[in-house]
Amino acid sequence: MLVVMEAAASAEQIDAVVRHIERLGLKALPILGAYRTAVCVTGQQATKDPANVENFPGVKEVILVTQPYKLVSREAKPDDSVIRVGGVDIGGNGVVVVGGPCAVESLDQTRTIAERIKRAGGQLFRGGAYKPRTSPYSFQGLGEPGLEILARVREEFDLPVITEAIDQESLHLVDRYADCIQIGARNMQNFALLKAAGRARKPVLLKRGMSATLEELLLSAEYIMSEGNYNVVLCERGVRTFADHTRNTLDLSVVPAIKRMSHLPILVDPSHGTGKRTKVLPMSRAAIAVGADGVLIEVHHKPEEALSDGPQAILPETFEQLVREVDAIAQVLGRTLQPALAAR
Ligand code: PEP
Ligand code: MN
């Protein structure tokens, strides 16, 4: 349920609504919009009808939200959310380019790539210290030493870092070291992990599961938000289909669908979405053209030696071209590249 307040409603009136809802044993979250505040009501069904609140002073209307997701919905918040990751905004009018290797392999490798990401104009760095691999014999990531490398690279290059957490233990560490917690495709419906991410301090980048519907993705975001963490960025990374010319099928039509249903920003990951280096640049152009808030790109200076996902990693020179082209396409749509943090 949504309690939409009058534009001129006072803080006391909003507070009275919140207190009333909470007395009924429900959760009430005031969402400040550009023009009005809406109080989003969630929780198990109360015995007394919370809709009586429509007679409270300052209340414009009460809307019964029909979808199972509430906090993520556009009904709850009509204007786009902008999520700040280590000083860089994701969402709104700006477009971001996130780059980095699939896995942090060494300090040298990570520094070399980060330097090129920064020089090319990428605003955020991403690399995995914990890798959820299909085979138990594949490189599993450096773990905490990998997080230490990411923290060093952030300081050296003024690049906020995003890295994946695969369980509750790594989540606590990622929350401490990184600027944003990635929840990967394989964990999109790990509800215990989603709830723990909802109690973390850092924003969450939530990747779509490889066979998840749009509604399932939004409900996973709702899990995080329902625990109190409202800083969620969605990510389309391709789904499984019968097509075998690519690793996955990048479902770009999900971007305008999400924009209609949710206020959360969405990034597109054409690296996992295609699995093929030659397809990353064209699909990045397309992602920006359909309205994504940015792209997430795997980059490696020696892809043939990469410990994971080498075949889909682009070279730093291609990344430079990608940033230029993303910028040009964004401008056609009246958007701009989000500014990167100034180097100190
Ligand atoms: C990754 O981002 O490196 C990764 C493992 O992605 P996904 O969870 O989308 O497969
Ligand atoms: Mn990868």
Short mmCIF file of C-alpha atoms and ligand atoms in Angstrom, two decimals:
data_model
loop_
_atom_site.label_atom_id
_atom_site.label_comp_id
_atom_site.label_asym_id
_atom_site.label_seq_id
_atom_site.Cartn_x
_atom_site.Cartn_y
_atom_site.Cartn_z
CA MET A 1 0.00 0.00 0.00
CA LEU A 2 1.14 3.54 -0.74
CA VAL A 3 0.00 6.57 1.20
CA VAL A 4 0.49 9.54 -1.10
CA MET A 5 0.85 12.79 0.83
CA GLU A 6 -0.24 16.23 -0.40
CA ALA A 7 2.67 18.23 -1.87
CA ALA A 8 2.28 20.67 1.03
CA ALA A 9 2.05 18.02 3.77
CA SER A 10 4.11 18.91 6.83
CA ALA A 11 6.77 16.73 8.45
CA GLU A 12 4.43 16.29 11.46
CA GLN A 13 1.62 15.02 9.22
CA ILE A 14 3.97 12.51 7.55
CA ASP A 15 5.19 11.45 10.97
CA ALA A 16 1.63 10.89 12.23
CA VAL A 17 0.94 8.59 9.26
CA VAL A 18 4.16 6.64 9.88
CA ARG A 19 3.37 6.21 13.59
CA HIS A 20 -0.16 5.03 12.83
CA ILE A 21 1.07 2.40 10.35
CA GLU A 22 3.74 1.19 12.78
CA ARG A 23 1.15 0.86 15.58
CA LEU A 24 -0.63 -1.63 13.30
CA GLY A 25 2.53 -3.75 13.27
CA LEU A 26 3.52 -2.80 9.70
CA LYS A 27 6.63 -1.11 8.30
CA ALA A 28 6.28 2.45 6.97
CA LEU A 29 8.93 4.02 4.80
CA PRO A 30 8.54 7.66 3.70
CA ILE A 31 9.94 8.04 0.17
CA LEU A 32 10.81 11.62 -0.70
CA GLY A 33 10.05 12.37 -4.33
CA ALA A 34 10.76 15.51 -6.33
CA TYR A 35 7.14 16.70 -5.93
CA ARG A 36 5.63 14.77 -3.05
CA THR A 37 6.28 12.23 -0.34
CA ALA A 38 4.73 8.78 -0.43
CA VAL A 39 4.73 6.46 2.57
CA CYS A 40 5.28 2.90 1.44
CA VAL A 41 3.63 0.32 3.70
CA THR A 42 5.05 -3.20 3.80
CA GLY A 43 4.84 -6.17 6.16
CA GLN A 44 2.46 -9.02 6.86
CA GLN A 45 -1.26 -8.27 6.60
CA ALA A 46 -2.46 -6.37 9.69
CA THR A 47 -5.75 -7.17 11.42
CA LYS A 48 -6.92 -3.54 11.20
CA ASP A 49 -7.26 -2.02 7.74
CA PRO A 50 -4.36 0.41 7.22
CA ALA A 51 -6.33 2.15 4.46
CA ASN A 52 -8.17 4.17 7.18
CA VAL A 53 -5.16 6.42 7.14
CA GLU A 54 -6.65 8.19 4.11
CA ASN A 55 -8.61 10.42 6.51
CA PHE A 56 -5.46 11.71 8.20
CA PRO A 57 -4.55 15.39 7.59
CA GLY A 58 -2.12 15.87 4.69
CA VAL A 59 -3.02 12.57 2.98
CA LYS A 60 -3.93 12.92 -0.70
CA GLU A 61 -4.77 9.31 -1.53
CA VAL A 62 -4.13 5.70 -0.65
CA ILE A 63 -3.07 3.42 -3.50
CA LEU A 64 -3.19 -0.34 -3.20
CA VAL A 65 -0.05 -1.56 -4.96
CA THR A 66 -1.07 -4.57 -6.96
CA GLN A 67 2.41 -5.90 -7.81
CA PRO A 68 4.18 -8.11 -5.28
CA TYR A 69 7.13 -5.71 -5.24
CA LYS A 70 6.58 -2.33 -3.63
CA LEU A 71 9.72 -0.43 -2.61
CA VAL A 72 11.29 -0.96 -6.03
CA SER A 73 8.20 0.18 -7.93
CA ARG A 74 7.68 3.43 -9.82
CA GLU A 75 4.37 3.75 -8.03
CA ALA A 76 6.29 4.16 -4.77
CA LYS A 77 8.78 6.60 -6.29
CA PRO A 78 7.95 8.18 -9.66
CA ASP A 79 11.35 9.85 -10.18
CA ASP A 80 14.54 7.94 -11.03
CA SER A 81 16.77 6.94 -8.13
CA VAL A 82 20.38 8.02 -8.25
CA ILE A 83 22.69 5.72 -6.30
CA ARG A 84 26.00 7.12 -5.12
CA VAL A 85 28.90 4.65 -5.25
CA GLY A 86 32.06 5.99 -3.63
CA GLY A 87 31.26 9.52 -4.86
CA VAL A 88 30.13 8.55 -8.39
CA ASP A 89 26.42 8.68 -9.18
CA ILE A 90 24.68 5.84 -11.01
CA GLY A 91 21.32 6.77 -12.52
CA GLY A 92 19.64 10.05 -13.43
CA ASN A 93 20.96 11.93 -16.42
CA GLY A 94 24.49 10.54 -16.25
CA VAL A 95 25.84 7.38 -17.79
CA VAL A 96 28.67 5.36 -16.25
CA VAL A 97 31.25 2.99 -17.68
CA VAL A 98 32.49 0.41 -15.17
CA GLY A 99 35.61 -1.51 -16.17
CA GLY A 100 38.01 -4.04 -14.78
CA PRO A 101 39.15 -7.64 -14.98
CA CYS A 102 36.85 -10.55 -14.17
CA ALA A 103 39.21 -11.51 -11.36
CA VAL A 104 41.83 -9.73 -9.30
CA GLU A 105 44.89 -11.84 -10.05
CA SER A 106 47.77 -9.80 -8.60
CA LEU A 107 48.59 -6.24 -7.57
CA ASP A 108 50.50 -5.67 -10.80
CA GLN A 109 47.71 -6.94 -13.04
CA THR A 110 45.04 -4.93 -11.17
CA ARG A 111 47.11 -1.70 -11.17
CA THR A 112 47.91 -2.01 -14.86
CA ILE A 113 44.23 -2.40 -15.79
CA ALA A 114 42.99 0.25 -13.33
CA GLU A 115 45.41 2.80 -14.73
CA ARG A 116 44.00 2.22 -18.22
CA ILE A 117 40.37 2.33 -17.02
CA LYS A 118 40.99 5.68 -15.34
CA ARG A 119 42.89 7.12 -18.30
CA ALA A 120 40.11 6.08 -20.68
CA GLY A 121 37.48 7.91 -18.61
CA GLY A 122 35.89 4.95 -16.80
CA GLN A 123 34.39 6.13 -13.52
CA LEU A 124 34.26 2.87 -11.56
CA PHE A 125 36.47 -0.20 -11.23
CA ARG A 126 35.21 -3.75 -10.84
CA GLY A 127 37.15 -6.93 -10.21
CA GLY A 128 36.36 -10.14 -8.37
CA ALA A 129 38.20 -11.32 -5.27
CA TYR A 130 35.65 -14.10 -4.72
CA LYS A 131 34.75 -15.93 -7.93
CA PRO A 132 31.73 -18.23 -8.18
CA ARG A 133 33.12 -20.68 -10.75
CA THR A 134 31.28 -23.48 -12.50
CA SER A 135 34.13 -25.90 -11.80
CA PRO A 136 35.62 -26.31 -8.32
CA TYR A 137 39.03 -26.71 -10.01
CA SER A 138 38.93 -23.25 -11.62
CA PHE A 139 40.57 -20.20 -9.99
CA GLN A 140 38.33 -19.20 -7.08
CA GLY A 141 39.74 -15.72 -6.48
CA LEU A 142 42.35 -14.35 -4.07
CA GLY A 143 39.87 -13.72 -1.25
CA GLU A 144 40.75 -11.05 1.33
CA PRO A 145 44.20 -10.30 -0.18
CA GLY A 146 42.29 -9.50 -3.39
CA LEU A 147 40.13 -7.02 -1.48
CA GLU A 148 43.28 -5.40 -0.12
CA ILE A 149 44.56 -5.00 -3.69
CA LEU A 150 41.27 -3.38 -4.71
CA ALA A 151 41.43 -0.96 -1.78
CA ARG A 152 44.99 0.04 -2.75
CA VAL A 153 44.00 0.56 -6.36
CA ARG A 154 41.05 2.73 -5.31
CA GLU A 155 43.39 5.01 -3.37
CA GLU A 156 46.01 5.16 -6.09
CA PHE A 157 43.67 5.88 -9.00
CA ASP A 158 40.63 7.47 -7.31
CA LEU A 159 38.39 4.77 -8.70
CA PRO A 160 35.58 3.53 -6.46
CA VAL A 161 35.47 -0.28 -6.50
CA ILE A 162 32.72 -2.82 -6.96
CA THR A 163 33.36 -6.45 -6.07
CA GLU A 164 31.33 -9.59 -5.61
CA ALA A 165 30.28 -11.25 -2.36
CA ILE A 166 29.39 -14.93 -2.62
CA ASP A 167 28.31 -15.72 0.94
CA GLN A 168 27.73 -13.99 4.26
CA GLU A 169 31.38 -14.16 5.30
CA SER A 170 32.65 -12.50 2.12
CA LEU A 171 29.78 -10.02 2.29
CA HIS A 172 31.06 -8.59 5.59
CA LEU A 173 34.55 -8.23 4.16
CA VAL A 174 33.35 -6.69 0.88
CA ASP A 175 31.18 -4.27 2.86
CA ARG A 176 34.31 -3.18 4.72
CA TYR A 177 36.78 -2.89 1.82
CA ALA A 178 34.74 -1.95 -1.26
CA ASP A 179 32.38 0.85 -2.34
CA CYS A 180 29.68 -1.42 -3.73
CA ILE A 181 28.71 -5.06 -3.15
CA GLN A 182 28.01 -7.14 -6.25
CA ILE A 183 25.54 -10.00 -5.92
CA GLY A 184 26.11 -12.22 -8.94
CA ALA A 185 23.69 -14.02 -11.23
CA ARG A 186 24.09 -17.31 -9.39
CA ASN A 187 23.14 -15.74 -6.08
CA MET A 188 20.25 -13.57 -7.29
CA GLN A 189 17.82 -15.77 -5.41
CA ASN A 190 20.02 -16.57 -2.42
CA PHE A 191 17.49 -14.94 -0.11
CA ALA A 192 19.62 -15.18 3.04
CA LEU A 193 22.44 -13.37 1.21
CA LEU A 194 20.02 -10.75 -0.16
CA LYS A 195 18.72 -10.06 3.34
CA ALA A 196 22.27 -9.75 4.66
CA ALA A 197 23.06 -7.32 1.81
CA GLY A 198 19.98 -5.38 2.89
CA ARG A 199 21.62 -4.86 6.26
CA ALA A 200 25.00 -3.84 4.78
CA ARG A 201 26.15 -0.21 4.65
CA LYS A 202 27.29 -0.16 1.03
CA PRO A 203 25.17 0.00 -2.15
CA VAL A 204 24.41 -3.28 -3.91
CA LEU A 205 24.80 -4.13 -7.60
CA LEU A 206 22.31 -6.94 -8.21
CA LYS A 207 22.81 -9.02 -11.35
CA ARG A 208 19.92 -10.79 -13.00
CA GLY A 209 19.94 -14.58 -12.66
CA MET A 210 20.60 -16.43 -15.91
CA SER A 211 17.03 -17.68 -16.07
CA ALA A 212 15.26 -15.11 -13.92
CA THR A 213 12.21 -13.21 -15.06
CA LEU A 214 11.99 -9.45 -14.67
CA GLU A 215 9.57 -9.88 -11.77
CA GLU A 216 11.96 -12.26 -10.00
CA LEU A 217 14.78 -9.74 -10.40
CA LEU A 218 12.64 -6.95 -8.96
CA LEU A 219 11.55 -9.15 -6.04
CA SER A 220 15.19 -9.90 -5.27
CA ALA A 221 15.85 -6.15 -5.18
CA GLU A 222 12.80 -5.84 -2.91
CA TYR A 223 14.43 -8.33 -0.48
CA ILE A 224 17.45 -6.03 -0.16
CA MET A 225 15.36 -2.89 0.19
CA SER A 226 12.93 -4.44 2.65
CA GLU A 227 15.85 -4.84 5.07
CA GLY A 228 16.62 -1.12 4.88
CA ASN A 229 19.25 -0.79 2.15
CA TYR A 230 17.64 1.36 -0.55
CA ASN A 231 20.80 1.73 -2.62
CA VAL A 232 20.32 -0.94 -5.24
CA VAL A 233 21.55 -0.91 -8.84
CA LEU A 234 20.20 -3.59 -11.19
CA CYS A 235 22.26 -5.29 -13.91
CA GLU A 236 21.22 -7.21 -17.02
CA ARG A 237 23.90 -9.80 -17.90
CA GLY A 238 22.23 -12.10 -20.39
CA VAL A 239 19.92 -15.07 -20.00
CA ARG A 240 20.08 -18.68 -21.16
CA THR A 241 18.39 -19.40 -24.47
CA PHE A 242 18.78 -21.94 -27.28
CA ALA A 243 21.03 -19.51 -29.17
CA ASP A 244 24.61 -20.77 -29.19
CA HIS A 245 26.43 -18.07 -31.12
CA THR A 246 26.92 -16.26 -27.81
CA ARG A 247 27.46 -17.43 -24.21
CA ASN A 248 24.13 -15.90 -23.12
CA THR A 249 21.46 -13.84 -24.86
CA LEU A 250 21.68 -10.21 -23.76
CA ASP A 251 18.08 -9.22 -23.07
CA LEU A 252 18.23 -5.52 -23.87
CA SER A 253 14.46 -5.21 -23.99
CA VAL A 254 14.47 -5.63 -20.23
CA VAL A 255 15.93 -2.11 -19.90
CA PRO A 256 12.88 -0.13 -21.08
CA ALA A 257 10.66 -2.64 -19.25
CA ILE A 258 12.48 -1.96 -15.98
CA LYS A 259 12.41 1.79 -16.58
CA ARG A 260 8.62 1.58 -16.70
CA MET A 261 8.22 -0.54 -13.61
CA SER A 262 11.00 0.63 -11.31
CA HIS A 263 12.86 3.77 -10.28
CA LEU A 264 16.12 1.85 -9.77
CA PRO A 265 19.04 2.39 -12.17
CA ILE A 266 20.07 -0.44 -14.48
CA LEU A 267 23.45 -1.29 -15.95
CA VAL A 268 24.09 -3.71 -18.81
CA ASP A 269 26.95 -6.22 -18.81
CA PRO A 270 27.66 -7.15 -22.45
CA SER A 271 30.77 -9.11 -21.41
CA HIS A 272 28.88 -11.94 -19.70
CA GLY A 273 25.89 -11.18 -21.92
CA THR A 274 27.76 -12.28 -25.03
CA GLY A 275 30.88 -14.06 -23.75
CA LYS A 276 32.71 -12.93 -26.91
CA ARG A 277 35.19 -10.09 -27.08
CA THR A 278 34.11 -8.98 -30.57
CA LYS A 279 30.51 -8.47 -29.48
CA VAL A 280 31.15 -6.33 -26.40
CA LEU A 281 31.56 -2.98 -28.19
CA PRO A 282 28.48 -3.23 -30.45
CA MET A 283 26.26 -4.43 -27.60
CA SER A 284 27.54 -1.62 -25.36
CA ARG A 285 26.44 0.90 -27.97
CA ALA A 286 23.03 -0.76 -28.09
CA ALA A 287 22.72 -0.83 -24.28
CA ILE A 288 23.13 2.94 -24.04
CA ALA A 289 20.76 3.43 -26.97
CA VAL A 290 17.96 1.53 -25.18
CA GLY A 291 18.36 3.66 -22.06
CA ALA A 292 20.73 1.78 -19.73
CA ASP A 293 22.37 3.92 -17.04
CA GLY A 294 25.75 2.48 -17.90
CA VAL A 295 27.73 -0.57 -18.90
CA LEU A 296 29.91 -3.01 -16.99
CA ILE A 297 32.84 -4.22 -19.03
CA GLU A 298 35.53 -6.86 -18.47
CA VAL A 299 38.96 -5.58 -19.52
CA HIS A 300 42.34 -7.32 -19.50
CA HIS A 301 45.71 -6.21 -20.90
CA LYS A 302 46.68 -9.87 -21.53
CA PRO A 303 43.36 -11.66 -22.03
CA GLU A 304 45.05 -14.85 -23.22
CA GLU A 305 46.66 -15.15 -19.77
CA ALA A 306 43.55 -14.20 -17.75
CA LEU A 307 42.62 -16.62 -14.96
CA SER A 308 38.93 -16.24 -15.74
CA ASP A 309 36.72 -15.04 -18.61
CA GLY A 310 39.65 -14.21 -20.93
CA PRO A 311 37.63 -14.80 -24.15
CA GLN A 312 35.21 -11.99 -23.29
CA ALA A 313 37.75 -9.47 -21.95
CA ILE A 314 38.43 -6.53 -24.24
CA LEU A 315 41.82 -4.83 -24.50
CA PRO A 316 42.38 -1.44 -22.83
CA GLU A 317 42.55 0.25 -26.27
CA THR A 318 39.10 -1.08 -27.15
CA PHE A 319 37.85 0.14 -23.76
CA GLU A 320 39.03 3.66 -24.68
CA GLN A 321 37.02 3.48 -27.89
CA LEU A 322 34.03 2.12 -25.97
CA VAL A 323 34.02 5.06 -23.53
CA ARG A 324 34.18 7.53 -26.45
CA GLU A 325 31.32 5.86 -28.28
CA VAL A 326 29.15 5.47 -25.18
CA ASP A 327 29.66 9.19 -24.55
CA ALA A 328 28.64 10.07 -28.12
CA ILE A 329 25.50 7.92 -28.03
CA ALA A 330 24.52 9.23 -24.59
CA GLN A 331 24.73 12.79 -25.95
CA VAL A 332 22.31 11.99 -28.78
CA LEU A 333 19.84 11.01 -26.05
CA GLY A 334 20.41 14.21 -24.05
CA ARG A 335 22.53 12.40 -21.46
CA THR A 336 26.16 12.85 -20.47
CA LEU A 337 28.96 10.72 -19.10
CA GLN A 338 28.91 10.97 -15.33
CA PRO A 339 32.03 12.83 -14.17
CA ALA A 340 34.82 10.62 -12.80
CA LEU A 341 36.41 11.47 -9.46
CA ALA A 342 39.20 13.99 -9.95
CA ALA A 343 42.63 12.42 -9.50
CA ARG A 344 44.35 13.81 -6.43
C1 PEP B 1 31.13 -11.59 -12.92
O1 PEP B 1 30.60 -10.46 -12.87
O2 PEP B 1 32.35 -11.78 -13.11
C2 PEP B 1 30.21 -12.74 -12.88
C3 PEP B 1 30.58 -13.91 -12.38
O3 PEP B 1 29.03 -12.43 -13.42
P1 PEP B 1 27.61 -13.17 -13.39
O4 PEP B 1 27.26 -13.31 -11.94
O5 PEP B 1 26.73 -12.25 -14.14
O6 PEP B 1 27.80 -14.50 -14.09
MN MN B 2 33.50 -12.60 -15.32
#
